[in-house]
Amino acid sequence: MISIQDLHKSYVTGNNSLHVLKGLNLEIKEGEFVSIMGSSGSGKSTLLNILGVLDDYDKGNYYLSGKRIWGLNETQAAITRNAMIGFIFQSFNLISFKNAMENVALPLYYQKVSRKKRNLIAMEYLDRLGLKDWAHHLPSELSGGQKQRVAIARALISNPKIILADEPTGALDSQTSLEVMDILKEVNDQGITVIIVTHEHDIAALTKKIIRLKDGVIGEIITNGDLQNYRNRLTQE
Amino acid sequence: MFDVDIWQEIFSTIKKNKLRTFLTGFSVAWGIFMLMVLLGSGNGLSNGVKEQFAENAVNVMWMWTGETSIPYNGLKEGREVKFNNQDYDFLTTKSKDIEKVSSRYYLPNDILYVYGKEYGSFETSTCYPSLKDMENINVKTGRFINDMDMQEFRKVVVIGDEIRKALFKEEDPIGKYLKIGGVPFNVVGVSASKKRNQDNNRSAYIPFSTAQRIFNGGNRVHTFTVTSKMVQTAEEAEAITEKVRIDMASRHNFDSKDKRAMGSFNMLTEYIRTMKIFQAISLFVWIIGIGTLIAGIVGVSNIMLILVKERTKEIGIRKALGATPFSVISLVLLESVLITTVAGYIGLVMGVGLMELINFGLEQAAGAGASNMFFKNPTVDFKTAVSATLILILSGALAGYFPSRRAASVTPIEALRDEN
């Protein structure tokens, strides 16, 4: 699903060049449930942006679903994002003047699906996430957990190959965080690859594979079998 | 792209920012309003002056004679110059720049018009049939002097409406006989200037040939009224005058520069000069109007820039979800075009409405007798309104162009960065 070889990325600001990703290699297979961890400055946001086709890279290869992502113009990038990737953000990023249903339907608008049809589909997804009764509410009338569920519905509506979640529980209390993680797990159970960026260990521990970034390369990969160990180590830390 | 959805998005942002949208729209509406008022006023002034010219054909020219004031060819000054019938033949056949010619022989001033017990003294214009077109004489009833009248020296007269009122009261004058200087003339027509209070309505027209014969004119012609061929510049018109003067000077032995020996007035020169002034005024009006409009457009552009800045996050979200740069540009551009077009149209309607109202008022005033206005029909024609509308849509697009470029350049990463 995702194949990254020798990925380099630096940011140039004035005379300073900041080398963030330094030859990163990464393989994520279809249907995996992965979390990416790392201290700030480790390059996890940069990696997420590249994974999400929001940013380009300087050197290396990034294959998404067998297709190399390289040298896309903005329109091509937008189409790729729309077709392949569902985004979930820490601060939900719902459009404030649109109600829940319209927010969920937005990706389909960019696929030129008719208004009637996309609102119908949006209602289905809201129903699946238990928000049918809130479909006509504005984001400001919803709780944090509800907002994130709307955002998840929006990420799912275009049938993406990958869900990229940037600190999806960062703005939620622990109870709601667990609920959101349950939903993401269900999504993953349907065969969609889910990648979560987080700095919370207990959230990361709910995934099946943890990738720890360190100084722009992979520091450590903890897979399913080791997760119990990891939990133990966590409690010691 | 032009589906309901994009308009719904635009309306929802407009609804959220009613005051701002209103103020923005107002500046555009004001710009267009001013443009329309200025253009209308310019047109009104231009129409008013054109009407003053409309009394005569614009290419009419008058010539008269006097005494020489410059010695010429050994002849002393103070010599009287007289036009004659041979000059008429020359002007009609030899002079290439002259189209129509009418000679005039002056009757004594104190000549009396008598009908039954009524009498009065009026101006008599002795003329050729062509004078009708040259001085735009409007025949109300009957006919004007014709070629048969000229050839057969008929004693016929066309009287002005004021003369009819003075002598005939309610009677129909056509076919009646009127004594002019003791000679009976058959009234064949009544002329009435379309404008009020015109001296022309106190004039009577009789055939030149008849007048010359009856009132002992011999070969004498006092003045010529001619029309020259139409030209585009004042210089060309002036050249025609000069040419005729030189011809006449050589026929009558005087210096062509001698203004006292022969006077002339070429309407075409004045007309072209005046129209030049109005072209300049109209250009000036457009410049000011468009300047006002640009101020409005800059206002819209400014507001749209702020709007884009405020909506950076939203645009970032849209882009992350798959909005192409084109769809973002059309979102901003269409909003700008919508605001400018709607507001501009309101300004257009109000501006045109005001000018129509003023026009209505002027017409009422004209109906009440106040005429000779230098201001007439101050309205904006359909063509101008259409071009103004096009300018509006264009300016809306222009106003939205830079903000939409800004919007399209929003990167989702920057926009979505969580400010924790």
mmCIF file of C-alpha atoms in Angstrom, chain B residues 2 17 19 61 84 103 123 134 150 155 201 227 288 314 334 336 338 361 383 388 390 397:
data_model
loop_
_atom_site.group_PDB
_atom_site.id
_atom_site.type_symbol
_atom_site.label_atom_id
_atom_site.label_comp_id
_atom_site.label_asym_id
_atom_site.label_seq_id
_atom_site.Cartn_x
_atom_site.Cartn_y
_atom_site.Cartn_z
ATOM 1 C CA PHE B 2 -21.905 26.441 -11.831
ATOM 2 C CA ASN B 17 -21.020 39.063 6.627
ATOM 3 C CA LEU B 19 -22.635 44.582 6.741
ATOM 4 C CA MET B 61 -23.296 78.728 -44.667
ATOM 5 C CA ASN B 84 -26.206 89.007 -58.453
ATOM 6 C CA SER B 103 -30.591 83.526 -52.907
ATOM 7 C CA GLU B 123 -40.044 89.668 -41.926
ATOM 8 C CA MET B 134 -31.169 74.275 -45.235
ATOM 9 C CA MET B 150 -39.979 79.995 -59.084
ATOM 10 C CA LYS B 155 -47.317 85.234 -56.214
ATOM 11 C CA ASN B 201 -42.742 81.857 -36.852
ATOM 12 C CA THR B 227 -24.934 74.129 -47.842
ATOM 13 C CA ILE B 288 -13.887 60.270 -13.968
ATOM 14 C CA GLU B 314 -11.544 26.641 5.422
ATOM 15 C CA LEU B 334 -17.735 34.151 -8.415
ATOM 16 C CA SER B 336 -16.632 38.909 -6.208
ATOM 17 C CA LEU B 338 -21.747 38.376 -7.755
ATOM 18 C CA GLY B 361 -39.041 66.930 -15.031
ATOM 19 C CA LYS B 383 -25.545 50.662 -25.639
ATOM 20 C CA ALA B 388 -21.430 49.488 -18.271
ATOM 21 C CA LEU B 390 -19.901 44.397 -19.157
ATOM 22 C CA ALA B 397 -13.577 39.445 -12.070
#
